[in-house]
Short mmCIF file of C-alpha atoms and ligand atoms in Angstrom, two decimals:
data_model
loop_
_atom_site.label_atom_id
_atom_site.label_comp_id
_atom_site.label_asym_id
_atom_site.label_seq_id
_atom_site.Cartn_x
_atom_site.Cartn_y
_atom_site.Cartn_z
CA UNK A 274 128.78 85.48 104.04
CA UNK A 275 127.90 89.15 103.63
CA UNK A 276 124.39 90.01 103.17
CA UNK A 277 123.41 92.71 100.60
CA UNK A 278 122.21 96.18 101.74
CA UNK A 279 118.37 96.03 102.46
CA UNK A 280 117.85 98.33 99.54
CA UNK A 281 119.06 95.89 97.01
CA UNK A 282 118.01 92.74 98.66
CA UNK A 283 115.54 90.59 96.36
CA UNK A 284 112.20 89.80 97.67
CA UNK A 285 112.99 86.87 100.04
CA UNK A 286 109.96 84.77 99.53
CA UNK A 287 110.14 84.38 95.69
CA UNK A 288 107.40 83.67 93.32
CA UNK A 289 107.19 79.90 92.93
CA UNK A 290 103.88 78.21 92.65
CA UNK A 291 104.49 76.42 96.01
CA UNK A 292 104.72 79.99 97.57
CA UNK A 293 101.61 81.11 95.66
CA UNK A 294 99.91 78.32 97.31
CA UNK A 295 101.20 79.05 100.72
CA UNK A 296 100.09 82.66 100.32
CA UNK A 297 96.58 81.36 99.75
CA UNK A 298 96.50 79.18 102.82
CA UNK A 299 97.99 82.14 104.78
CA UNK A 300 95.33 84.51 103.69
CA UNK A 301 92.58 82.03 104.48
CA UNK A 302 94.07 82.06 108.14
CA UNK A 303 94.58 85.86 108.44
CA UNK A 304 91.87 87.67 106.39
CA UNK A 305 89.33 87.77 109.24
CA UNK A 306 92.00 89.67 111.43
CA UNK A 307 92.89 91.96 108.45
CA UNK A 308 89.31 92.71 107.91
CA UNK A 309 88.79 93.77 111.58
CA UNK A 310 91.93 96.12 111.42
CA UNK A 311 90.55 97.47 108.08
CA UNK A 312 87.04 98.00 109.23
CA UNK A 313 88.15 99.58 112.65
CA UNK A 314 90.30 101.98 110.57
CA UNK A 315 87.11 103.14 108.65
CA UNK A 316 87.53 101.43 105.40
CA UNK A 317 84.00 101.25 104.29
CA UNK A 318 81.42 100.90 101.50
CA UNK A 319 82.13 103.28 98.48
CA UNK A 320 85.74 103.88 99.34
CA UNK A 321 88.35 104.14 96.49
CA UNK A 322 91.26 102.16 97.91
CA UNK A 323 94.93 102.16 97.06
CA UNK A 324 96.67 98.74 98.13
CA UNK A 325 100.38 98.42 97.97
CA UNK A 326 102.07 95.08 97.58
CA UNK A 327 98.84 93.37 96.45
CA UNK A 328 100.67 89.97 95.46
CA UNK A 329 98.14 87.42 94.40
CA UNK A 330 94.99 89.74 95.15
CA UNK A 331 94.04 88.15 98.48
CA UNK A 332 93.78 91.45 100.32
CA UNK A 333 92.30 93.07 97.25
CA UNK A 334 89.48 90.53 97.22
CA UNK A 335 88.78 91.10 100.91
CA UNK A 336 88.65 94.84 100.63
CA UNK A 337 86.68 94.74 97.42
CA UNK A 338 83.86 92.99 99.54
CA UNK A 339 84.20 95.81 102.13
CA UNK A 340 83.89 98.72 99.57
CA UNK A 341 81.34 96.92 97.28
CA UNK A 342 80.33 97.83 93.92
CA UNK A 343 80.14 101.57 94.49
CA UNK A 344 83.97 101.42 95.59
CA UNK A 345 87.00 100.50 93.91
CA UNK A 346 90.40 98.89 94.79
CA UNK A 347 93.70 99.57 92.78
CA UNK A 348 96.54 97.23 93.65
CA UNK A 349 100.12 98.08 93.12
CA UNK A 350 102.41 95.17 92.78
CA UNK A 351 105.85 94.94 91.10
CA UNK A 352 105.99 91.33 89.90
CA UNK A 353 104.08 90.91 86.59
CA UNK A 354 103.37 87.23 87.18
CA UNK A 355 101.62 87.83 90.49
CA UNK A 356 99.36 90.49 88.90
CA UNK A 357 98.60 87.85 86.11
CA UNK A 358 97.59 85.33 88.92
CA UNK A 359 95.66 87.99 90.95
CA UNK A 360 93.62 88.97 87.68
CA UNK A 361 92.64 85.34 87.39
CA UNK A 362 91.69 85.07 91.10
CA UNK A 363 89.53 88.32 90.75
CA UNK A 364 87.84 87.02 87.51
CA UNK A 365 87.12 83.69 89.24
CA UNK A 366 85.53 85.62 92.11
CA UNK A 367 83.33 87.44 89.77
CA UNK A 368 84.58 91.07 91.08
CA UNK A 369 84.69 94.13 88.72
CA UNK A 370 85.77 96.66 91.25
CA UNK A 371 89.50 95.72 91.45
CA UNK A 372 92.38 96.54 88.93
CA UNK A 373 96.12 95.94 89.16
CA UNK A 374 98.96 98.22 88.20
CA UNK A 375 102.49 96.98 87.77
CA UNK A 376 104.99 99.17 89.62
CA UNK A 377 107.34 99.62 92.45
CA UNK A 378 105.62 101.42 95.40
CA UNK A 379 108.65 103.75 95.59
CA UNK A 380 108.08 105.12 91.98
CA UNK A 381 104.36 105.53 91.61
CA UNK A 382 103.02 108.39 89.52
CA UNK A 383 99.32 108.40 89.75
CA UNK A 384 96.54 111.14 88.95
CA UNK A 385 94.02 109.88 91.48
CA UNK A 386 93.16 110.41 94.95
CA UNK A 387 91.86 107.62 97.33
CA UNK A 388 89.84 107.24 100.39
CA UNK A 389 92.07 104.79 101.84
CA UNK A 390 95.83 103.55 101.51
CA UNK A 391 96.45 100.11 102.92
CA UNK A 392 98.41 96.91 102.74
CA UNK A 393 99.48 93.62 104.45
CA UNK A 394 102.94 92.25 104.88
CA UNK A 395 104.45 94.96 102.43
CA UNK A 396 106.17 97.63 104.62
CA UNK A 397 108.29 94.83 106.14
CA UNK A 398 110.00 94.22 102.80
CA UNK A 399 110.80 97.82 101.81
CA UNK A 400 114.15 99.36 102.50
CA UNK A 401 112.76 102.66 103.84
CA UNK A 402 108.95 102.16 104.72
CA UNK A 403 108.59 105.74 106.17
CA UNK A 404 109.85 107.21 102.93
CA UNK A 405 107.61 104.86 100.89
CA UNK A 406 104.57 105.92 103.05
CA UNK A 407 105.66 109.61 102.74
CA UNK A 408 105.66 109.39 98.87
CA UNK A 409 102.21 107.70 99.01
CA UNK A 410 100.17 109.85 101.30
CA UNK A 411 99.64 112.60 98.73
CA UNK A 412 97.34 110.11 96.90
CA UNK A 413 95.09 110.06 100.07
CA UNK A 414 92.47 112.71 100.32
CA UNK A 415 92.47 114.85 103.57
CA UNK A 416 90.64 112.92 106.24
CA UNK A 417 91.20 109.67 104.39
CA UNK A 418 92.49 106.46 106.07
CA UNK A 419 95.85 105.05 106.22
CA UNK A 420 95.87 101.37 107.59
CA UNK A 421 98.59 98.61 107.58
CA UNK A 422 98.71 94.98 108.83
CA UNK A 423 102.10 93.88 109.53
CA UNK A 424 103.92 91.17 111.68
CA UNK A 425 105.78 91.18 115.03
CA UNK A 426 108.02 88.26 115.94
CA UNK A 427 109.09 89.60 119.33
CA UNK A 428 105.86 88.14 121.27
CA UNK A 429 106.06 85.16 119.00
CA UNK A 430 109.72 84.34 119.96
CA UNK A 431 108.85 85.00 123.57
CA UNK A 432 105.54 82.72 123.56
CA UNK A 433 107.69 79.85 121.67
CA UNK A 434 110.16 79.38 124.49
CA UNK A 435 108.23 76.80 126.43
CA UNK A 436 108.71 74.19 123.68
CA UNK A 437 112.46 73.52 122.59
CA UNK A 438 111.80 72.04 119.18
CA UNK A 439 109.01 74.68 118.16
CA UNK A 440 111.21 77.46 119.57
CA UNK A 441 114.19 76.38 117.47
CA UNK A 442 112.01 76.31 114.37
CA UNK A 443 110.65 79.69 115.17
CA UNK A 444 114.07 81.30 115.98
CA UNK A 445 115.68 79.65 112.86
CA UNK A 446 112.89 80.87 110.58
CA UNK A 447 113.16 84.23 112.10
CA UNK A 448 116.96 84.55 111.48
CA UNK A 449 116.42 83.36 107.81
CA UNK A 450 114.14 86.17 107.18
CA UNK A 451 116.09 88.85 109.19
CA UNK A 452 119.25 87.88 107.20
CA UNK A 453 117.29 88.55 103.99
CA UNK A 454 116.44 92.05 105.24
CA UNK A 455 112.82 91.49 106.03
CA UNK A 456 111.80 93.62 109.08
CA UNK A 457 110.41 90.81 111.21
CA UNK A 458 109.08 93.44 113.82
CA UNK A 459 107.63 96.01 111.26
CA UNK A 460 104.35 95.63 113.23
CA UNK A 461 105.80 97.18 116.31
CA UNK A 462 107.82 99.80 114.14
CA UNK A 463 104.39 101.08 112.62
CA UNK A 464 104.12 103.72 115.15
CA UNK A 465 107.63 105.47 114.33
CA UNK A 466 107.12 104.74 110.59
CA UNK A 467 103.71 106.57 110.64
CA UNK A 468 105.38 109.59 112.54
CA UNK A 469 108.45 109.51 110.33
CA UNK A 470 106.06 109.69 107.30
CA UNK A 471 104.48 112.80 108.62
CA UNK A 472 101.21 111.13 109.77
CA UNK A 473 99.56 111.46 113.09
CA UNK A 474 100.29 108.74 115.72
CA UNK A 475 98.35 105.53 114.69
CA UNK A 476 95.71 103.57 116.73
CA UNK A 477 97.39 100.21 117.06
CA UNK A 478 96.15 96.69 118.04
CA UNK A 479 97.99 93.38 118.38
CA UNK A 480 96.30 89.94 117.89
CA UNK A 481 97.81 86.49 118.35
CA UNK A 482 96.08 83.33 117.51
CA UNK A 483 96.63 80.88 120.39
CA UNK A 484 95.81 77.06 120.67
CA UNK A 485 96.94 73.68 119.65
CA UNK A 486 95.37 73.91 116.09
CA UNK A 487 97.77 72.26 113.72
CA UNK A 488 97.01 75.00 111.26
CA UNK A 489 99.60 77.15 113.56
CA UNK A 490 102.22 74.36 113.36
CA UNK A 491 101.77 74.36 109.70
CA UNK A 492 101.92 78.01 109.05
CA UNK A 493 105.38 78.25 110.54
CA UNK A 494 106.60 75.13 109.23
CA UNK A 495 105.64 76.34 105.65
CA UNK A 496 107.33 79.74 106.45
CA UNK A 497 110.61 77.77 107.23
CA UNK A 498 110.31 75.72 103.97
CA UNK A 499 109.83 79.07 101.97
CA UNK A 500 112.85 80.42 103.61
CA UNK A 501 115.00 77.46 103.70
CA UNK A 502 117.12 78.54 100.66
CA UNK A 503 117.96 81.85 102.33
CA UNK A 504 118.70 79.88 105.59
CA UNK A 505 121.14 77.79 103.84
CA UNK A 506 122.49 80.64 101.71
CA UNK A 507 123.38 82.59 104.92
CA UNK A 508 124.76 79.72 107.04
CA UNK A 509 122.18 79.86 109.71
CA UNK A 510 122.73 76.76 112.03
CA UNK A 511 119.86 74.48 111.69
CA UNK A 512 121.38 71.64 113.67
CA UNK A 513 118.70 72.25 116.65
CA UNK A 514 116.04 71.13 114.17
CA UNK A 515 117.51 67.45 113.76
CA UNK A 516 116.57 65.51 110.70
CA UNK A 517 114.45 67.86 108.51
CA UNK A 518 112.54 64.91 106.94
CA UNK A 519 110.97 64.00 110.22
CA UNK A 520 110.62 67.53 111.66
CA UNK A 521 107.00 68.25 110.86
CA UNK A 522 105.99 64.94 112.68
CA UNK A 523 108.13 65.85 115.69
CA UNK A 524 106.79 69.24 115.98
CA UNK A 525 103.28 68.00 115.98
CA UNK A 526 104.05 65.43 118.66
CA UNK A 527 105.78 67.95 120.71
CA UNK A 528 102.84 70.37 120.63
CA UNK A 529 100.39 67.27 121.19
CA UNK A 530 102.39 65.94 124.27
CA UNK A 531 103.16 69.10 125.78
CA UNK A 532 99.70 70.10 127.14
CA UNK A 533 100.77 73.57 126.19
CA UNK A 534 99.52 76.08 123.54
CA UNK A 535 101.37 77.74 120.79
CA UNK A 536 100.70 80.97 118.95
CA UNK A 537 100.80 82.58 115.68
CA UNK A 538 103.08 85.72 115.06
CA UNK A 539 102.00 88.89 116.51
CA UNK A 540 99.51 90.35 113.97
CA UNK A 541 99.61 94.22 114.16
CA UNK A 542 97.26 96.63 112.75
CA UNK A 543 97.89 100.43 112.92
CA UNK A 544 95.72 103.14 111.37
CA UNK A 545 95.32 106.75 111.20
CA UNK A 546 93.60 109.66 109.19
CA UNK A 547 95.57 111.94 107.08
CA UNK A 548 95.09 115.47 108.30
C1 SAM B 660 104.27 88.88 101.34
S1 SAM B 660 103.56 89.41 99.95
C2 SAM B 660 101.96 89.95 100.52
C3 SAM B 660 100.82 89.89 99.42
C4 SAM B 660 99.56 90.43 100.03
N1 SAM B 660 99.55 91.73 100.51
C5 SAM B 660 99.02 89.45 101.09
O1 SAM B 660 98.94 89.80 102.32
O2 SAM B 660 98.59 88.40 100.59
C6 SAM B 660 104.41 91.05 99.38
C7 SAM B 660 104.03 91.35 98.04
O3 SAM B 660 104.90 92.81 97.95
C8 SAM B 660 105.31 92.91 96.58
N2 SAM B 660 106.49 93.86 96.81
C9 SAM B 660 107.62 93.82 97.57
N3 SAM B 660 108.35 95.01 97.23
C10 SAM B 660 107.63 95.83 96.46
C11 SAM B 660 107.71 96.99 95.94
N4 SAM B 660 108.75 97.76 96.26
N5 SAM B 660 106.81 97.59 95.02
C12 SAM B 660 105.70 96.74 94.96
N6 SAM B 660 105.52 95.50 95.21
C13 SAM B 660 106.26 94.90 96.11
C14 SAM B 660 105.99 91.29 96.51
O4 SAM B 660 106.22 91.26 95.11
C15 SAM B 660 104.90 90.44 97.01
O5 SAM B 660 103.94 90.13 96.07
#
């Protein structure tokens, strides 16, 4: 089956309640890494921050705690339902320094200037991330910070190879996303993307969570579940996974019995200052 060009591809993860819950669990696992990247980049108390692809507000909440009451976070998100959920989340957290605007990051028209431009797991879904960044940098003041947290599956695929079932799950999940036009190596592409957007070469870091923690198995299994309709739509061969109903239990056993560690995806941070 032919896949649509990336520019027209719908957002592959969708907006179901199950996906909202998965994003919440993912945020709880990743926020400490994201916070390290943002703080290392120079995001700080009092900053006015433009966040793109704000989703359900998990990154916005994190950034609101960094910038404090004297700062502000403006989140850009194209899905109205996600914004409604994010607003509820922000209210429940008692935050008054976050607001969301509905819109596409390619078509923003703002009057404001910001101290920081940032996002997590958003450039990987854009048809031309460098063009998007180029159109957004005028909203950053000279000397302001541009920082993104994106994923890289290259080290993840390599690390997974020691365990056959786990490796099959990682490979098939990767294929499902790739066929849906998500850039699963956006993290490694950030260097080129910043340069193509007219920004200075970024400082970059790669972090991977390692261990036998069941949260790692769960994270990828849940990603697989999310992308399963796309895997079916694109006819990706899943026979290496065996019976799907017993898959999770077999994965857990494989990790437990292997005396080996598994990893998260490669978590990449890249940041620079606008000249
Ligand atoms: C994987 S979610 C990440 C949400 C959040 N940044 C996080 O890490 O929890 C990506 C979000 O980007 C939004 N998005 C994708 N393409 C967009 C675009 N062109 N303009 C605005 N938002 C977009 C999606 O609707 C989705 O909510």
